[in-house]
Each structure stands twice: as structure tokens, then as C-alpha cells.
Amino acid sequence: MGQTHDSSRPQPDELLRAMVHTAHDAIYAVGRDFTVLSWNPAAEALFGYRADEIVGRSADLLIPPDRQADQREMLLLIESGARLARFRSRRRHRDGHWLPVTLTMSPLCDGGQMAGYTVIARAVSDRERLESSFQALLEAAPDAFVGVGDDGRIVLANSQAETLFGLTRHGLIGKQIDKLLVPPLAGELTPASPDEPHSTDTRAHRADGSTVPVEVSVSILPTDDGRIRCAVIRDITERVRAHERLRQLQAEAERAQVEAQLQRAQRLEGLGQLAGGVAHDFNNLIAVISNYATFIAETAADCGLDEVAADAAQITKAAQRGADLTHQLLAFARREVVRPRPLSLNDVITDIEDMLRRSIGEHITLDVRLTPDLASITADPGQLDQVLVNLAVNARDAMPRGGTLTIETGDLTVDQEYASSRPALRTGHYVRMRVSDTGTGMPPEVIERAFEPFYTTKPAGKGTGLGLATVYGIITAAGGDLSIHSEAGLGTTFTILMPTTEAEPAEAAEPEPAPVDYRRATILAVEDEPALRDVLHRILAGAGHEVLIAADGPAALTLAAANPGRIDVLLTDVVMPHMLGKDLAERFQQLCPGAGVLFMSGYARPALASQGTLDPDAPLVEKPFSKNQLLAAVQQCLDRP
């Protein structure tokens, strides 16, 4: 019998239309003249345009102006049969904001003729953003990084690894790690505990046959595809040479302890440089997030949108948590902006005592013993609060079944004999603070690494490993000394020594209020972070200033030379590619004599001055800054003769 046609079954064309109509991804077609030909419901949801609003109009409505020429080149590729799969870009939403999207573009043919192209668009997911951030962090790291699978082959590598081994990334991926690192490390690329990183010194084989001494820190990263052994590889050639010279100059018996402490200090300094660099980049991002949250909250308040204002407040809270983490990293790296003043350590402890009692819980007794009439010390009171909170929380975690936390103060005169066991400690008068607990204590191998950032003995997710590193950075940056005495099962005592000063305790200066009225001016703002440039433009233009924006020093000088009017203030980042802010300011003032200069940076002024990147007396606004802080700093610059 012949086959009968089932008229109730959808035809292929109908099925195809239904598939496009019900797809979760945005799908639309664009003609050769860049006119939108079709637009499915998912595209309406993603971009905000209804089909009757966009079909027949130019696709350039969606494309950033600086990318429209690229679209023409892509059409030529597609005409040659190419399919552009899963590339990142931005597209404009109907309300004007830019959406990060993943695009796939393929030819659209009609009767064998090229009619245009089809686009499948999908919003970039949180996971994809995190993966991009993770890859960016790897590339920003100063050390080589490789990820090794269970089969011993490399599955991840950054550009520093290419430089170290003299191989391209293609040449590294899939290569056996034991071909690059001299045994025995290659056979031991597994930490003793999955949650506990460890480091080892070994040698790396380069493609040209040479070897270099390296330090390798290894930790385990669980992923959806299994465990990856993450190895951070640092070239320690200079350190090895320094150690050789050190051994030649020092007597073995007398200098053994000093040498061990020097190695530890070098390791902490190197980790501090990495932590400070990453934290500085995050400072820029946090400044963008917090200021945009402020913009949203202000607009929502004006429009009576309470729910939107509440959402903006949550964003601000999240940004503040990120800022707190950044401050810890910068404190360890000694690059945080600090405001030291003469103060009484007893007063600091008394002011925070109630909060400490709440932090440690009712199962722990807090015993405070303060010696009266202590000499003053010079420190940032906010940072001392952070030291006390971190030590109290550390003690609380060491006493899960309860115990006693004791904080005591006293005077101490350090003589030559006492200082001989602490190479960085000078003789003189100090105020001593001891923070003791009756907890589980620490074994020697944990004490040795206690101040390293990200090192923790707590279970995964229970600690960042930044608490004691932050304490170390704050105390040593203030000229103090920090030591640990602990035995397993017998508790731990942290001893902090802070040099005294003859100055009387001073009250904290009141923050200067934002000016009520602003002098309108022309401002040339220079910032290499694109999102932060947008924030600067919005704040300054919103205050009535005329704003010129540049991404780096050369672009700023070109803009200044071409500007027909007067430029009143140069607002520039300190550290930028192509030209430092200090060099830009010198050349700018040759073009615009009499104009003011205001610098921006997330680093503390002493750190910038010590590196020669900023004069000690140069006007500086600290990142992350608020709208009022920036406008007040600009006004002060305008008022300055």
C-alpha cells in the first residue's frame, strides 16, 4: 500500500519557525544592507525591542559605534562561508545600557544566494564572567602559573609560564609536567592534604636547554571535570644568588636564625607585591561598582522607586565587603592609605572591648588587663581595631568549646640582648600588647607560615587566610614587631611591640564637608580603566564641569594641544601604561601653564613617594573615592593659587 500523508503533522517550515519562536536564545536575521529581517521573542526579552520596533531598521542600533566597521568585515568573512562562533561583544539595550553578550554568526542563504547573516545571542552568564575574571587574574600575576591534570599533563598556563619555559602556550598545553620540572618535585606534585598548599624549591627546564631555580607553590583546585593541581612557579635566580653571597659573608652558627627570617621576609614581601597589585586593580572595580550604586540610589530616590533603591543598597553593601577584602590585601602589602596619629593603646582597647565580647561569643571569657599611664604610640586607630578583631576571631576559632581570651598591655624597654633575636627590632622604649588564648595552639610548621596570605589550616570555606597576614602588615608598617609563642594544646600568645612617642594623644580630624557650591571649570581626566572613566565623566559633568576624557598620557597631551579653550585642572591616575601621571603632569603644565593638577591612586602616598611615582606634597585623591570626595578635591585644586 502507498504511504498516506498525515495532514496533522507540522511541515518542516512550520517546525523551523516554531523552533526559532520558542528558542531561549535570541535569534535574529540581518540582511546584506544591515537591516534587521526577523526577531524572535527571546531577542525581544534580551534587547528590549519588540519585533515591530526593530524589524526593518538598521542593526547598527545595537552595535557600539567603534565596532560597526568590524561588522562589515565580519560580513565579508561570512560571505566566504565562515561561521563566527561564540565570541564576546556588547550590544545596546532599548533603554540605552550595554549588554555583554556571546554571539554566533552564520550565513543566511535564500535559494543559494547570500541574503545576509543569522545571529544567535546569549547574555554572558555569571559563571562566564567569573571565568574571565579568573583568567585575567592569572595573566596579571607576576609569576608563572600552570594547572596539571591527574594524568600529569598541563591543562592551563599563563603568559608568564610561556616566558619562563620558553614555549608557546600551545607548546605547554598537553606537555608532561615532569618534562619541565626537575625531579623529585615532578613526582610529588600533590600536597600532603588537599586543602593545604605547600611550596618547594626546584629547577625548571627551558626550551633552550638551560635550567633556572624556581620556587613552586602547589594547591588543589576542585573543578567539574576533576581536580587540577595548581602550581605557581617563581624564578628565584636573584634570591639564590643573594643567598650565596649571604652565606659567604655570615658566620654559619651566629647567622643561621637571621638567614631563616630573611628568607621568610623575602617570601612575604613577594606575596605582598602580588597581593597589592591584585588589590589595586580590584580597588578600581570597587570604585566603579560603588559609585554606580550611588547613581542608581540617587535616581531611584528622585523617582520614588523604593525597591530599586533597596537593590542599590545591597550592591553598595556587597561593594563594601569587597573593599574590606581589598583593604586587608593592601594592609598586608603595606600599600593601604593610613592616617596615623598619636594615641593611647589603652583607649583603643577600651573603645572596642564591647564589640570584641560580642564577636567571641558568651562561651569565651574576655579578660582585659591594662597598665595605666602608658606612653603614647603613633598608629591608625582603625587599623589597630582591625588587628584586635582579627586576633580575637582567630582566638575564638581556636577555642570551639570555650576558654579565656586575655588582652594585656604594659611598658617594655628593648635592649641589645632582647633585640638580637629579632633582626628588624631596634632598641628603645615600646608599648607591649599581649593577646593570649587557651585554645588548641599551633605546631611549629604552622607558626612558620602563619603570616603568609591565603595560608589557613581551617576547612575550606571557613577562612580566607588573610587575618594574620593583615595583622602582620599593619604592625610592621607602623614600625612595630609581632611574634608568636604557641604549643599544640597549650594555647597561643601574640606579642605586639609598638614604639612610643612623646606626643600626646590627638583626636581624629573631622572629615571636610563637600562644598555647597562648585566653581565650574574645564577638567581633563586621564584614567586607563574604561569603567572608571565613565564614572569620572558622570560625576564631573553632573556637577557642571566641562570634561575632557583620555585613556593614557599621550592621548591626554594630544587632547590638550587640540583644545582651543583653557583647561583648568588635570585629573590623572598615577600609574598608567605608556606614561606615568607624574611625567604627564610635567608635560601638561608646559602646554597649559597655570593649570592645576590633581592625582588619583589606590596606593598610599608613602608607597607612591618611595617608588618615585609621586612627589610627597602632590595633591592626591584616594581610591575608591565617593562623589563628594572627588568634587571636594577638585574644588580645592581650583581654589589653590
PDB file of N, CA and C in Angstrom, residues 355-366 388-406 435-440 458 462-463 492 494:
ATOM      1  N   MET A 355      32.567  45.388  71.592  1.00  0.00           N
ATOM      2  CA  MET A 355      32.406  44.716  70.306  1.00  0.00           C
ATOM      3  C   MET A 355      33.157  43.386  70.294  1.00  0.00           C
ATOM      4  N   LEU A 356      34.338  43.338  70.920  1.00  0.00           N
ATOM      5  CA  LEU A 356      35.094  42.090  70.988  1.00  0.00           C
ATOM      6  C   LEU A 356      34.321  41.028  71.760  1.00  0.00           C
ATOM      7  N   ARG A 357      33.660  41.440  72.854  1.00  0.00           N
ATOM      8  CA  ARG A 357      32.888  40.465  73.641  1.00  0.00           C
ATOM      9  C   ARG A 357      31.766  39.866  72.795  1.00  0.00           C
ATOM     10  N   ARG A 358      31.116  40.719  71.991  1.00  0.00           N
ATOM     11  CA  ARG A 358      30.060  40.200  71.123  1.00  0.00           C
ATOM     12  C   ARG A 358      30.627  39.294  70.033  1.00  0.00           C
ATOM     13  N   SER A 359      31.828  39.598  69.558  1.00  0.00           N
ATOM     14  CA  SER A 359      32.422  38.837  68.452  1.00  0.00           C
ATOM     15  C   SER A 359      32.830  37.429  68.869  1.00  0.00           C
ATOM     16  N   ILE A 360      33.324  37.274  70.108  1.00  0.00           N
ATOM     17  CA  ILE A 360      33.867  35.965  70.514  1.00  0.00           C
ATOM     18  C   ILE A 360      32.801  35.047  71.087  1.00  0.00           C
ATOM     19  N   GLY A 361      31.650  35.598  71.490  1.00  0.00           N
ATOM     20  CA  GLY A 361      30.571  34.761  71.995  1.00  0.00           C
ATOM     21  C   GLY A 361      30.605  34.602  73.510  1.00  0.00           C
ATOM     22  N   GLU A 362      29.465  34.157  74.064  1.00  0.00           N
ATOM     23  CA  GLU A 362      29.339  34.035  75.510  1.00  0.00           C
ATOM     24  C   GLU A 362      30.124  32.865  76.078  1.00  0.00           C
ATOM     25  N   HIS A 363      30.511  31.887  75.240  1.00  0.00           N
ATOM     26  CA  HIS A 363      31.238  30.721  75.757  1.00  0.00           C
ATOM     27  C   HIS A 363      32.708  31.021  76.016  1.00  0.00           C
ATOM     28  N   ILE A 364      33.173  32.243  75.677  1.00  0.00           N
ATOM     29  CA  ILE A 364      34.574  32.628  75.883  1.00  0.00           C
ATOM     30  C   ILE A 364      34.617  33.837  76.810  1.00  0.00           C
ATOM     31  N   THR A 365      35.488  33.766  77.818  1.00  0.00           N
ATOM     32  CA  THR A 365      35.665  34.866  78.765  1.00  0.00           C
ATOM     33  C   THR A 365      36.741  35.814  78.251  1.00  0.00           C
ATOM     34  N   LEU A 366      36.432  37.128  78.232  1.00  0.00           N
ATOM     35  CA  LEU A 366      37.417  38.135  77.830  1.00  0.00           C
ATOM     36  C   LEU A 366      37.974  38.800  79.083  1.00  0.00           C
ATOM     37  N   LEU A 388      42.953  43.979  66.513  1.00  0.00           N
ATOM     38  CA  LEU A 388      42.323  43.356  67.679  1.00  0.00           C
ATOM     39  C   LEU A 388      41.193  42.413  67.271  1.00  0.00           C
ATOM     40  N   VAL A 389      40.369  42.832  66.302  1.00  0.00           N
ATOM     41  CA  VAL A 389      39.270  41.973  65.850  1.00  0.00           C
ATOM     42  C   VAL A 389      39.809  40.701  65.211  1.00  0.00           C
ATOM     43  N   ASN A 390      40.829  40.821  64.351  1.00  0.00           N
ATOM     44  CA  ASN A 390      41.377  39.636  63.698  1.00  0.00           C
ATOM     45  C   ASN A 390      41.973  38.665  64.704  1.00  0.00           C
ATOM     46  N   LEU A 391      42.709  39.175  65.697  1.00  0.00           N
ATOM     47  CA  LEU A 391      43.303  38.299  66.707  1.00  0.00           C
ATOM     48  C   LEU A 391      42.222  37.668  67.579  1.00  0.00           C
ATOM     49  N   ALA A 392      41.162  38.435  67.892  1.00  0.00           N
ATOM     50  CA  ALA A 392      40.078  37.887  68.704  1.00  0.00           C
ATOM     51  C   ALA A 392      39.331  36.780  67.962  1.00  0.00           C
ATOM     52  N   VAL A 393      39.054  37.003  66.683  1.00  0.00           N
ATOM     53  CA  VAL A 393      38.365  35.975  65.891  1.00  0.00           C
ATOM     54  C   VAL A 393      39.239  34.742  65.736  1.00  0.00           C
ATOM     55  N   ASN A 394      40.536  34.942  65.556  1.00  0.00           N
ATOM     56  CA  ASN A 394      41.458  33.809  65.448  1.00  0.00           C
ATOM     57  C   ASN A 394      41.450  32.999  66.749  1.00  0.00           C
ATOM     58  N   ALA A 395      41.445  33.704  67.900  1.00  0.00           N
ATOM     59  CA  ALA A 395      41.399  33.018  69.191  1.00  0.00           C
ATOM     60  C   ALA A 395      40.074  32.290  69.380  1.00  0.00           C
ATOM     61  N   ARG A 396      38.974  32.927  68.975  1.00  0.00           N
ATOM     62  CA  ARG A 396      37.656  32.282  69.101  1.00  0.00           C
ATOM     63  C   ARG A 396      37.613  30.957  68.342  1.00  0.00           C
ATOM     64  N   ASP A 397      38.152  30.949  67.125  1.00  0.00           N
ATOM     65  CA  ASP A 397      38.143  29.726  66.322  1.00  0.00           C
ATOM     66  C   ASP A 397      39.025  28.642  66.928  1.00  0.00           C
ATOM     67  N   ALA A 398      40.021  29.049  67.733  1.00  0.00           N
ATOM     68  CA  ALA A 398      40.900  28.067  68.380  1.00  0.00           C
ATOM     69  C   ALA A 398      40.294  27.528  69.665  1.00  0.00           C
ATOM     70  N   MET A 399      39.149  28.089  70.107  1.00  0.00           N
ATOM     71  CA  MET A 399      38.507  27.644  71.349  1.00  0.00           C
ATOM     72  C   MET A 399      37.040  27.305  71.091  1.00  0.00           C
ATOM     73  N   PRO A 400      36.749  26.283  70.283  1.00  0.00           N
ATOM     74  CA  PRO A 400      35.352  25.974  69.949  1.00  0.00           C
ATOM     75  C   PRO A 400      34.524  25.564  71.165  1.00  0.00           C
ATOM     76  N   ARG A 401      35.177  25.024  72.210  1.00  0.00           N
ATOM     77  CA  ARG A 401      34.447  24.598  73.411  1.00  0.00           C
ATOM     78  C   ARG A 401      34.541  25.630  74.536  1.00  0.00           C
ATOM     79  N   GLY A 402      34.997  26.813  74.243  1.00  0.00           N
ATOM     80  CA  GLY A 402      35.107  27.854  75.242  1.00  0.00           C
ATOM     81  C   GLY A 402      36.511  27.970  75.797  1.00  0.00           C
ATOM     82  N   GLY A 403      36.748  29.048  76.541  1.00  0.00           N
ATOM     83  CA  GLY A 403      38.070  29.279  77.110  1.00  0.00           C
ATOM     84  C   GLY A 403      38.191  30.731  77.517  1.00  0.00           C
ATOM     85  N   THR A 404      39.422  31.216  77.614  1.00  0.00           N
ATOM     86  CA  THR A 404      39.677  32.586  78.048  1.00  0.00           C
ATOM     87  C   THR A 404      40.564  33.298  77.041  1.00  0.00           C
ATOM     88  N   LEU A 405      40.149  34.505  76.661  1.00  0.00           N
ATOM     89  CA  LEU A 405      40.955  35.379  75.817  1.00  0.00           C
ATOM     90  C   LEU A 405      41.441  36.532  76.687  1.00  0.00           C
ATOM     91  N   THR A 406      42.751  36.715  76.762  1.00  0.00           N
ATOM     92  CA  THR A 406      43.342  37.734  77.620  1.00  0.00           C
ATOM     93  C   THR A 406      44.057  38.778  76.768  1.00  0.00           C
ATOM     94  N   VAL A 435      48.094  39.251  73.386  1.00  0.00           N
ATOM     95  CA  VAL A 435      46.767  38.673  73.163  1.00  0.00           C
ATOM     96  C   VAL A 435      46.921  37.162  73.268  1.00  0.00           C
ATOM     97  N   SER A 436      46.354  36.578  74.337  1.00  0.00           N
ATOM     98  CA  SER A 436      46.564  35.155  74.635  1.00  0.00           C
ATOM     99  C   SER A 436      45.237  34.423  74.667  1.00  0.00           C
ATOM    100  N   ASP A 437      45.269  33.157  74.249  1.00  0.00           N
ATOM    101  CA  ASP A 437      44.075  32.316  74.354  1.00  0.00           C
ATOM    102  C   ASP A 437      44.455  30.974  74.967  1.00  0.00           C
ATOM    103  N   THR A 438      43.461  30.240  75.388  1.00  0.00           N
ATOM    104  CA  THR A 438      43.672  28.905  75.976  1.00  0.00           C
ATOM    105  C   THR A 438      43.200  27.833  75.007  1.00  0.00           C
ATOM    106  N   GLY A 439      43.402  28.080  73.713  1.00  0.00           N
ATOM    107  CA  GLY A 439      42.882  27.191  72.685  1.00  0.00           C
ATOM    108  C   GLY A 439      43.806  26.050  72.318  1.00  0.00           C
ATOM    109  N   THR A 440      43.658  25.603  71.077  1.00  0.00           N
ATOM    110  CA  THR A 440      44.338  24.388  70.616  1.00  0.00           C
ATOM    111  C   THR A 440      45.823  24.589  70.348  1.00  0.00           C
ATOM    112  N   LYS A 458      42.176  26.156  58.450  1.00  0.00           N
ATOM    113  CA  LYS A 458      40.742  25.950  58.634  1.00  0.00           C
ATOM    114  C   LYS A 458      40.165  25.204  57.434  1.00  0.00           C
ATOM    115  N   LYS A 462      35.881  28.232  55.441  1.00  0.00           N
ATOM    116  CA  LYS A 462      35.800  28.738  56.815  1.00  0.00           C
ATOM    117  C   LYS A 462      36.745  29.901  57.077  1.00  0.00           C
ATOM    118  N   GLY A 463      37.642  30.196  56.171  1.00  0.00           N
ATOM    119  CA  GLY A 463      38.574  31.297  56.389  1.00  0.00           C
ATOM    120  C   GLY A 463      39.292  31.664  55.114  1.00  0.00           C
ATOM    121  N   THR A 492      47.880  29.984  72.565  1.00  0.00           N
ATOM    122  CA  THR A 492      48.743  30.834  71.732  1.00  0.00           C
ATOM    123  C   THR A 492      48.800  32.235  72.324  1.00  0.00           C
ATOM    124  N   PHE A 494      50.125  36.107  71.126  1.00  0.00           N
ATOM    125  CA  PHE A 494      50.692  37.049  70.167  1.00  0.00           C
ATOM    126  C   PHE A 494      51.238  38.237  70.957  1.00  0.00           C
TER     127      PHE A 494
END
